[in-house]
Coordinates of C-alpha atoms in Angstrom, one line a residue:
M210 CA -41.0 10.3 -37.1
K211 CA -38.4 13.0 -37.3
R212 CA -39.3 16.5 -36.1
D213 CA -38.8 18.0 -39.6
N214 CA -41.3 15.5 -41.0
M215 CA -43.9 16.4 -38.4
L216 CA -43.3 20.1 -39.2
R217 CA -44.0 19.5 -42.8
Q218 CA -47.4 18.2 -41.9
L219 CA -48.2 21.7 -40.8
D220 CA -47.6 23.1 -44.3
D221 CA -50.7 21.5 -45.6
S222 CA -53.3 24.3 -45.5
S223 CA -56.1 21.9 -46.5
M224 CA -55.5 19.8 -43.4
T225 CA -58.1 20.0 -40.6
W226 CA -57.0 18.2 -37.4
D227 CA -59.6 16.5 -35.4
I228 CA -57.9 17.6 -32.1
I229 CA -55.1 20.1 -31.5
V230 CA -53.7 19.9 -28.0
I231 CA -51.8 22.9 -26.6
G232 CA -49.4 21.8 -23.9
G233 CA -46.8 19.0 -23.8
G234 CA -46.7 18.2 -20.1
A235 CA -48.2 15.2 -18.4
T236 CA -51.8 16.1 -19.3
G237 CA -51.3 17.3 -22.8
L238 CA -49.2 14.3 -23.8
G239 CA -51.7 12.0 -22.1
V240 CA -54.5 13.6 -24.2
G241 CA -52.4 13.2 -27.3
V242 CA -52.0 9.5 -26.6
D243 CA -55.6 9.0 -25.9
A244 CA -56.9 11.0 -28.9
A245 CA -54.5 9.3 -31.3
A246 CA -55.2 5.8 -29.9
R247 CA -58.9 6.4 -30.6
G248 CA -58.1 7.1 -34.2
Y249 CA -58.5 10.9 -34.2
R250 CA -56.2 13.0 -36.3
T251 CA -54.2 14.6 -33.5
L252 CA -51.5 17.3 -33.1
V253 CA -49.7 18.2 -29.8
L254 CA -47.9 21.5 -29.5
E255 CA -45.4 22.3 -26.8
Q256 CA -43.9 25.8 -26.6
A257 CA -40.6 24.6 -25.0
D258 CA -39.6 21.0 -24.4
F259 CA -41.9 18.2 -23.2
A260 CA -42.6 18.4 -19.5
Q261 CA -40.3 21.4 -19.1
A262 CA -42.3 23.8 -17.0
T263 CA -43.9 21.5 -14.3
S264 CA -44.1 17.9 -15.2
S265 CA -40.3 17.2 -14.9
R266 CA -40.2 18.8 -11.5
S267 CA -42.3 16.4 -9.3
T268 CA -41.3 14.3 -6.3
K269 CA -41.0 11.4 -8.7
L270 CA -43.9 9.5 -7.1
I271 CA -46.9 7.7 -8.6
H272 CA -49.1 7.6 -5.6
G273 CA -52.6 7.5 -4.2
G274 CA -51.9 10.4 -1.9
V275 CA -51.6 9.8 1.8
R276 CA -52.2 13.5 2.3
Y277 CA -55.6 13.2 0.6
L278 CA -56.5 10.3 2.9
Q279 CA -55.9 12.7 5.8
Q280 CA -58.2 15.2 4.1
R281 CA -60.9 12.4 3.8
N282 CA -60.9 12.8 0.0
L283 CA -61.5 9.1 -0.5
A284 CA -62.8 9.4 -4.1
L285 CA -59.5 11.1 -5.2
V286 CA -57.4 8.5 -3.3
M287 CA -59.3 5.6 -4.9
E288 CA -59.0 7.1 -8.4
A289 CA -55.3 7.7 -7.9
L290 CA -54.6 4.2 -6.5
H291 CA -56.4 2.7 -9.5
E292 CA -54.5 4.7 -11.9
R293 CA -51.2 3.9 -10.1
G294 CA -51.9 0.2 -10.6
L295 CA -52.7 0.7 -14.3
L296 CA -49.5 2.7 -14.9
L297 CA -47.4 -0.1 -13.3
K298 CA -49.0 -2.5 -15.7
N299 CA -48.7 -0.3 -18.8
A300 CA -45.2 1.0 -18.1
P301 CA -43.2 -1.4 -15.9
H302 CA -40.0 -0.1 -17.3
L303 CA -40.7 3.3 -15.8
V304 CA -42.8 2.7 -12.6
F305 CA -41.4 0.8 -9.6
N306 CA -42.5 -0.2 -6.1
Q307 CA -41.0 2.1 -3.5
A308 CA -41.2 1.4 0.3
F309 CA -41.7 4.3 2.7
V310 CA -41.3 4.4 6.4
V311 CA -43.2 6.8 8.6
P312 CA -40.9 7.2 11.7
D313 CA -42.6 7.4 15.2
Y314 CA -41.2 9.7 17.8
K315 CA -44.5 10.1 19.8
W316 CA -46.5 7.3 21.5
W317 CA -49.6 7.9 19.4
E318 CA -48.1 8.1 16.0
R319 CA -47.5 4.4 15.2
P320 CA -51.1 3.2 15.8
F321 CA -52.6 6.4 14.3
Y322 CA -50.7 6.2 11.0
G323 CA -50.8 2.4 11.0
V324 CA -54.6 2.4 10.9
G325 CA -54.6 5.1 8.2
L326 CA -52.2 3.1 6.0
K327 CA -54.3 0.0 6.4
I328 CA -57.2 1.9 4.9
Y329 CA -54.8 3.0 2.1
D330 CA -54.1 -0.7 1.4
M331 CA -57.7 -1.6 1.4
L332 CA -58.6 1.2 -1.0
A333 CA -55.9 0.0 -3.4
G334 CA -57.4 -3.6 -3.5
K335 CA -55.9 -5.9 -6.1
L336 CA -53.8 -3.1 -7.6
G337 CA -51.9 -2.6 -4.3
F338 CA -48.1 -2.4 -4.3
G339 CA -47.6 -4.1 -0.9
K340 CA -49.1 -4.3 2.6
S341 CA -48.3 -1.8 5.2
K342 CA -47.1 -2.9 8.7
M343 CA -46.0 -1.5 12.0
L344 CA -42.3 -1.8 12.8
S345 CA -40.3 -2.0 16.0
R346 CA -37.6 0.6 16.7
D347 CA -34.8 -1.8 15.7
T348 CA -36.5 -2.8 12.4
T349 CA -37.2 0.8 11.6
L350 CA -33.5 1.5 11.9
E351 CA -32.7 -1.5 9.7
Y352 CA -34.7 0.1 7.0
I353 CA -33.5 3.7 7.6
P354 CA -30.2 3.6 9.5
S355 CA -29.7 7.3 8.9
L356 CA -32.6 8.3 11.1
K357 CA -32.0 10.1 14.4
H358 CA -32.0 7.5 17.1
E359 CA -32.9 9.7 20.0
G360 CA -36.6 9.4 20.9
L361 CA -37.4 6.9 18.1
R362 CA -40.1 4.5 19.1
G363 CA -40.6 2.6 15.8
G364 CA -42.4 3.3 12.5
V365 CA -44.9 2.2 9.9
I366 CA -43.9 0.9 6.4
Y367 CA -46.1 1.2 3.4
H368 CA -45.7 1.1 -0.4
D369 CA -46.2 3.5 -3.3
G370 CA -44.9 4.0 -6.8
Q371 CA -41.7 5.8 -8.0
F372 CA -40.9 6.9 -11.6
D373 CA -38.9 9.2 -13.7
D374 CA -41.2 12.0 -14.7
A375 CA -39.3 13.5 -17.7
R376 CA -38.6 10.0 -19.1
L377 CA -42.3 9.2 -18.8
A378 CA -43.1 12.4 -20.7
V379 CA -40.8 11.5 -23.5
T380 CA -42.3 8.0 -23.5
L381 CA -45.8 9.4 -23.8
A382 CA -44.7 11.6 -26.7
R383 CA -43.3 8.6 -28.5
T384 CA -46.4 6.6 -27.7
A385 CA -48.6 9.3 -29.2
A386 CA -46.4 9.3 -32.3
D387 CA -46.6 5.5 -32.4
Q388 CA -50.4 5.9 -32.5
G389 CA -50.2 8.3 -35.4
A390 CA -50.2 11.7 -33.7
A391 CA -47.9 14.6 -34.7
V392 CA -46.1 15.7 -31.5
L393 CA -44.0 18.9 -31.7
N394 CA -41.8 20.5 -29.0
H395 CA -40.6 24.1 -29.4
V396 CA -43.7 25.1 -31.3
K397 CA -45.7 27.8 -29.4
A398 CA -49.4 28.5 -29.8
T399 CA -49.6 32.3 -30.4
G400 CA -53.3 32.7 -30.9
L401 CA -56.6 31.1 -31.6
I402 CA -58.5 31.1 -34.9
K403 CA -62.2 31.7 -34.7
D404 CA -65.0 31.7 -37.3
D405 CA -67.6 34.4 -37.9
S406 CA -69.6 33.1 -34.9
S407 CA -66.5 33.5 -32.6
I408 CA -66.1 29.7 -32.3
V409 CA -62.6 28.4 -32.0
K410 CA -61.6 26.6 -35.2
G411 CA -57.9 26.4 -35.0
V412 CA -54.6 27.7 -33.7
R413 CA -51.9 30.1 -34.8
A414 CA -48.5 28.7 -33.9
R415 CA -44.8 29.5 -34.3
D416 CA -41.8 27.2 -34.6
E417 CA -39.5 28.7 -31.9
L418 CA -36.5 27.2 -33.6
G419 CA -37.1 28.0 -37.3
R420 CA -39.3 31.0 -36.5
R421 CA -41.9 30.0 -39.1
E422 CA -45.6 30.8 -38.5
Y423 CA -48.5 28.5 -39.1
E424 CA -52.3 28.6 -39.2
L425 CA -53.7 25.3 -38.2
K426 CA -57.4 24.2 -38.5
A427 CA -59.0 21.9 -36.0
R428 CA -62.4 20.6 -35.0
A429 CA -61.5 20.8 -31.3
V430 CA -58.8 22.7 -29.5
I431 CA -57.7 21.5 -26.0
N432 CA -56.0 23.8 -23.6
A433 CA -53.7 21.5 -21.5
T434 CA -51.1 24.1 -20.5
G435 CA -50.9 23.3 -16.8
P436 CA -50.0 26.4 -14.8
F437 CA -50.6 28.6 -17.9
V438 CA -54.2 27.4 -18.5
D439 CA -55.7 30.7 -17.5
H440 CA -53.4 32.7 -19.8
L441 CA -54.8 30.8 -22.8
R442 CA -58.3 31.2 -21.4
S443 CA -57.8 35.0 -21.2
M444 CA -56.4 34.9 -24.8
D445 CA -59.7 33.3 -25.8
L446 CA -62.1 35.4 -23.7
P447 CA -60.5 38.4 -21.9
G448 CA -61.8 38.5 -18.3
S449 CA -62.3 34.8 -18.0
S450 CA -62.6 33.5 -14.5
R451 CA -59.5 31.9 -13.0
L452 CA -59.4 28.1 -13.0
I453 CA -56.2 27.5 -11.1
V454 CA -54.1 28.9 -8.3
P455 CA -50.4 28.4 -8.9
S456 CA -48.4 26.9 -6.0
Q457 CA -44.7 26.4 -6.1
G458 CA -43.1 23.2 -4.8
V459 CA -39.4 23.0 -4.2
H460 CA -37.1 20.0 -3.8
L461 CA -33.5 19.7 -2.6
V462 CA -31.2 17.0 -4.0
L463 CA -28.6 15.5 -1.6
D464 CA -25.9 12.9 -2.0
H465 CA -27.2 9.4 -1.3
S466 CA -24.9 9.1 1.8
F467 CA -27.4 11.3 3.8
A468 CA -30.0 8.5 3.6
P469 CA -28.3 5.3 2.4
G470 CA -30.5 2.4 1.5
E471 CA -33.5 2.0 -0.7
T472 CA -36.3 3.0 1.7
A473 CA -37.9 6.4 1.6
V474 CA -39.0 8.5 4.6
M475 CA -42.4 10.2 4.9
V476 CA -42.6 13.0 7.4
P477 CA -46.3 13.2 8.2
H478 CA -46.5 16.6 9.8
T479 CA -44.4 19.7 9.2
D480 CA -44.6 23.1 10.7
D481 CA -47.1 24.2 8.1
G482 CA -49.1 21.0 8.3
R483 CA -47.7 19.5 5.1
I484 CA -46.2 16.1 4.3
I485 CA -42.6 16.0 3.1
F486 CA -40.6 13.1 1.7
M487 CA -37.0 12.1 1.7
V488 CA -36.8 9.7 -1.2
P489 CA -33.9 7.7 -2.7
W490 CA -33.8 8.4 -6.5
R491 CA -31.0 7.8 -9.1
D492 CA -28.4 7.4 -6.3
R493 CA -29.5 10.7 -4.8
V494 CA -31.9 11.7 -2.1
L495 CA -34.8 14.1 -3.0
V496 CA -36.1 16.2 -0.1
G497 CA -39.4 17.9 -0.7
T498 CA -41.7 19.6 -1.1
T499 CA -42.9 23.1 -0.2
D500 CA -46.2 24.7 -1.0
T501 CA -45.9 28.5 -1.7
L502 CA -48.7 30.5 -3.3
L503 CA -47.7 32.4 -6.4
D504 CA -49.2 35.4 -8.2
T505 CA -47.9 34.5 -11.6
P506 CA -46.4 31.2 -12.9
G507 CA -43.2 31.2 -15.0
M508 CA -41.4 28.8 -17.2
D509 CA -38.3 28.6 -15.0
P510 CA -39.3 29.1 -11.4
K511 CA -36.6 29.4 -8.8
P512 CA -36.5 28.1 -5.2
L513 CA -37.0 30.8 -2.6
Q514 CA -34.6 31.2 0.3
E515 CA -37.4 30.4 2.9
E516 CA -38.3 27.2 1.0
I517 CA -34.7 26.0 1.1
D518 CA -34.4 26.8 4.8
F519 CA -37.7 25.0 5.4
L520 CA -36.6 21.8 3.8
L521 CA -33.2 21.8 5.4
T522 CA -34.8 22.4 8.8
H523 CA -37.1 19.4 8.5
A524 CA -34.4 17.2 7.1
R525 CA -32.2 17.9 10.1
R526 CA -34.9 16.9 12.5
Y527 CA -35.0 13.4 11.1
L528 CA -31.5 12.6 9.7
A529 CA -28.6 11.7 11.9
R530 CA -26.3 13.6 9.5
A531 CA -27.6 17.1 9.3
P532 CA -27.5 18.5 5.7
E533 CA -26.3 22.1 5.2
R534 CA -26.9 24.4 2.3
A535 CA -23.6 23.6 0.7
D536 CA -24.5 19.9 0.6
A537 CA -27.3 20.4 -1.9
L538 CA -26.2 19.2 -5.4
S539 CA -29.2 21.0 -6.9
A540 CA -32.6 22.4 -6.1
F541 CA -35.6 22.6 -8.4
A542 CA -38.9 24.3 -8.3
G543 CA -42.1 23.2 -10.0
I544 CA -45.6 24.8 -10.2
R545 CA -48.8 23.0 -9.3
P546 CA -51.9 24.1 -11.1
L547 CA -54.3 23.7 -8.2
I548 CA -58.0 24.1 -8.8
S549 CA -59.1 27.5 -7.6
G550 CA -61.0 27.8 -4.3
D551 CA -60.6 29.9 -1.3
T552 CA -57.4 31.7 -2.0
S553 CA -57.0 32.8 1.6
A554 CA -56.6 29.2 2.6
R555 CA -53.3 27.3 2.6
T556 CA -52.6 25.8 -0.9
S557 CA -52.3 22.4 0.7
S558 CA -56.0 22.5 1.3
L559 CA -56.9 23.3 -2.3
S560 CA -58.1 20.6 -4.7
R561 CA -55.6 18.2 -6.4
S562 CA -58.5 16.8 -8.5
H563 CA -59.0 17.9 -12.1
H564 CA -61.5 20.2 -13.7
L565 CA -62.7 20.4 -17.3
A566 CA -64.2 23.6 -18.7
I567 CA -65.6 24.5 -22.2
S568 CA -65.8 28.2 -22.9
K569 CA -68.5 29.9 -25.0
S570 CA -66.1 29.9 -27.9
G571 CA -65.6 26.1 -27.6
L572 CA -62.0 26.1 -26.1
I573 CA -61.7 23.0 -24.0
S574 CA -59.5 23.5 -20.9
I575 CA -58.3 20.8 -18.6
A576 CA -56.8 21.9 -15.3
G577 CA -55.5 20.5 -12.0
G578 CA -54.7 16.9 -11.4
K579 CA -51.3 15.2 -11.0
W580 CA -49.0 12.8 -12.8
T581 CA -50.7 9.7 -11.3
T582 CA -54.1 10.6 -12.7
Y583 CA -52.9 11.9 -16.1
R584 CA -54.5 9.0 -18.0
K585 CA -58.0 9.5 -16.4
M586 CA -57.8 13.2 -17.1
A587 CA -57.0 12.5 -20.7
E588 CA -59.9 10.1 -21.0
D589 CA -62.4 12.6 -19.7
T590 CA -61.0 15.4 -21.8
V591 CA -61.0 13.5 -25.1
T592 CA -64.5 12.1 -24.5
Q593 CA -65.8 15.6 -24.0
A594 CA -63.9 17.0 -27.0
A595 CA -65.2 14.3 -29.3
M596 CA -68.7 15.1 -28.2
F597 CA -68.3 18.8 -28.6
A598 CA -66.7 18.5 -32.1
D599 CA -69.1 15.8 -33.2
L600 CA -66.3 13.4 -33.9
P601 CA -67.1 9.7 -34.4
E602 CA -67.7 8.1 -31.0
R603 CA -64.9 5.8 -30.1
S604 CA -64.1 4.1 -26.8
C605 CA -61.0 4.9 -24.8
P606 CA -58.3 2.1 -25.1
T607 CA -55.7 3.5 -22.8
E608 CA -56.5 1.4 -19.7
N609 CA -54.7 -1.5 -21.4
L610 CA -52.4 0.4 -23.7
R611 CA -48.7 -0.5 -23.2
L612 CA -46.5 2.6 -23.5
H613 CA -43.6 2.8 -25.9
G614 CA -40.7 0.7 -24.9
W615 CA -42.8 -1.7 -22.7
I616 CA -40.7 -4.5 -21.2
D617 CA -41.4 -6.2 -17.9
Q618 CA -37.9 -7.4 -16.9
V619 CA -36.0 -4.3 -15.7
D620 CA -33.5 -3.2 -13.1
A621 CA -34.7 -0.1 -11.3
S622 CA -31.2 0.8 -10.3
N623 CA -30.0 0.9 -13.9
H624 CA -31.0 4.2 -15.5
L625 CA -30.8 2.7 -19.0
D626 CA -33.7 0.4 -18.2
A627 CA -36.0 3.5 -18.4
Y628 CA -35.6 3.2 -22.1
G629 CA -37.3 -0.2 -21.9
S630 CA -37.0 -2.2 -25.1
D631 CA -35.0 0.7 -26.7
K632 CA -32.1 0.2 -24.3
E633 CA -30.3 -2.0 -26.8
A634 CA -30.7 0.7 -29.5
V635 CA -29.0 3.1 -27.1
L636 CA -26.1 0.7 -26.4
G637 CA -25.9 -0.2 -30.1
L638 CA -24.6 3.3 -30.9
G639 CA -21.4 2.3 -29.3
K640 CA -20.7 -0.6 -31.7
E641 CA -19.0 1.7 -34.2
Q642 CA -18.0 4.4 -31.7
P643 CA -17.0 2.7 -28.4
D644 CA -16.3 6.1 -26.8
L645 CA -20.1 6.8 -26.9
L646 CA -20.5 4.2 -24.1
E647 CA -18.4 6.3 -21.7
P648 CA -20.1 8.6 -19.2
L649 CA -19.8 12.3 -19.8
H650 CA -19.0 13.0 -16.2
P651 CA -17.6 10.8 -13.4
R652 CA -20.3 11.8 -10.9
L653 CA -23.2 10.9 -13.3
P654 CA -23.9 7.6 -15.1
Y655 CA -25.3 9.0 -18.4
L656 CA -23.5 8.0 -21.5
R657 CA -22.5 10.0 -24.6
A658 CA -24.7 7.7 -26.6
E659 CA -27.7 9.1 -24.8
V660 CA -27.0 12.5 -26.3
I661 CA -27.0 11.0 -29.8
Y662 CA -30.1 8.9 -29.2
G663 CA -32.0 11.9 -27.7
V664 CA -31.4 13.9 -30.9
R665 CA -32.1 11.1 -33.3
Q666 CA -35.1 9.4 -31.7
E667 CA -36.5 11.7 -29.0
W668 CA -36.7 15.1 -30.6
A669 CA -34.0 16.7 -28.4
Q670 CA -33.2 20.1 -30.0
T671 CA -31.2 22.0 -27.3
V672 CA -28.6 21.2 -24.7
Y673 CA -31.2 21.9 -22.1
D674 CA -33.5 19.2 -23.6
V675 CA -30.7 16.7 -23.2
L676 CA -29.3 17.6 -19.8
A677 CA -32.7 18.3 -18.1
H678 CA -35.1 15.9 -19.7
R679 CA -33.7 13.1 -22.0
T680 CA -31.2 12.5 -19.1
R681 CA -31.6 13.9 -15.6
R682 CA -28.1 15.4 -15.2
L683 CA -29.3 18.9 -14.3
I684 CA -31.5 17.8 -11.5
L685 CA -29.0 15.3 -10.1
D686 CA -25.9 17.6 -10.2
A687 CA -26.3 21.1 -11.5
K688 CA -22.6 22.0 -11.4
A689 CA -21.5 18.8 -13.1
S690 CA -24.1 19.5 -15.8
V691 CA -22.7 22.9 -16.5
S692 CA -19.3 21.5 -16.9
V693 CA -20.4 18.9 -19.6
A694 CA -22.6 21.4 -21.5
P695 CA -19.8 22.2 -24.1
E696 CA -19.3 18.5 -24.9
V697 CA -23.0 17.9 -25.2
A698 CA -23.3 20.9 -27.5
R699 CA -20.5 19.5 -29.6
L700 CA -22.1 16.1 -30.0
M701 CA -25.5 17.7 -30.8
A702 CA -24.0 20.1 -33.4
I703 CA -22.6 17.1 -35.3
E704 CA -26.0 15.4 -35.3
L705 CA -28.0 18.5 -36.1
G706 CA -25.6 20.0 -38.6
R707 CA -25.0 23.2 -36.5
D708 CA -21.9 25.4 -36.5
Q709 CA -19.6 26.5 -33.6
A710 CA -21.7 29.7 -33.1
W711 CA -24.7 27.5 -32.3
E712 CA -22.6 25.5 -29.8
Q713 CA -21.5 28.6 -28.0
A714 CA -25.0 30.0 -27.9
Q715 CA -26.4 26.7 -26.6
V716 CA -23.8 26.6 -23.8
S717 CA -24.5 30.2 -22.8
A718 CA -28.3 29.5 -22.8
F719 CA -27.9 26.4 -20.8
T720 CA -25.6 28.0 -18.2
R721 CA -28.2 30.7 -17.6
Q722 CA -31.0 28.2 -17.3
A723 CA -29.0 26.0 -14.9
E724 CA -28.6 28.9 -12.5
A725 CA -32.2 28.2 -11.3
F726 CA -31.0 24.8 -10.1
L727 CA -27.9 26.1 -8.2
L728 CA -28.3 27.3 -4.7
D729 CA -25.3 29.5 -5.1
P730 CA -25.0 30.4 -8.8
P731 CA -21.6 31.7 -10.0

């Protein structure tokens, strides 16, 4: 359904939604899919673009969490491994098997991590992605020829899942719409509507593009705003206790030549006790991540100098070709909404599990978690919301719900296969306009047709929506993305019926936003 048609549904003052979800990241979209699939009248509101603040800035892994195994959190590992297997089954066009090697430079590392990863295999059971095994020095270098040779003893290989986070977010939005939900980006919740008993009965919202205000009635309102969950809780009840501690994670993006091949590297122990990854993705290498406690989350977080230095330092310890600051094609920061605990402790020790809270006013807040467990978080949330709002009891169908575009024969190296069964529709745009099948930039594979498709079918409204989320140009090469912004604005203006002033404003806005991804902004 077109965005304008969904907006028109908000004009009906007699409408009472069963569930309004505030937040269009992994959790909010997952809740929207679940609620709509159960047959509840569902509305999802996102103040910016889908997955913009946090959910598009992950390490691109669907994983059980080797780190949580080290922390002996077996329940979280088992839940995540189960959900990992379900997501591979329900979205095989978006989730792929990724091999990881843990290099061994000390005599005890190979047997130690080998045993741990065998436990990881065992916990995955029938939903495992592949068996781990110990490797000789020569075999390790066959998998990762770019590793430093000096002192290398061998390694351990294991398997986890890889995905495109922003593409999965768009896919969830489309799946929710397929199930009957109204899903709106660039619509901000500005307040809560309460009855005479101070019980939440709806949401005030504003279309950030058209500037129109709405008052929307609902039987249940779900706060799924990720790192901003406490802001909405304070809007509901000033002085509410804090649910989350925001922690920033930064990734560097390097050219694939720094770690050629298709196998990732897992560094099991950094100077601050974290795990970092060097992962091949979209013909690049992602290096990350950091874990930096923040006081206040923001929509466009920026990497700190010390975070960049930390990642470069650890990459140089393991890669034969040492990356320098100038080698980074982009850097991006995301904010984890960790469940609050002892804030004097390292954030790596805080809980990655999820927490559900219902306030005295009836606002339902879901916090914490990660991409891998989004479906389970959504199931728990919708079940509680339905009970609270006295909605008809309906079982959750999402364990076996195929996501939009489902297709099981895909090529992980072809970015167009992330569209699944919609791939032919994207390519079909070039039948009458062959130039639409040309890449916008020689360093990136994304086609002009994807700009048009993003506007027509995936609710892209801004240049940033297209370059950051419908395609991954901004993350993969920030400078190249800035250079193609005027052409993207021109193509979008034709589709949206905008004028040249709109184009210029969009290019200016995107250029400012892109500075957060450039290590050395102009």
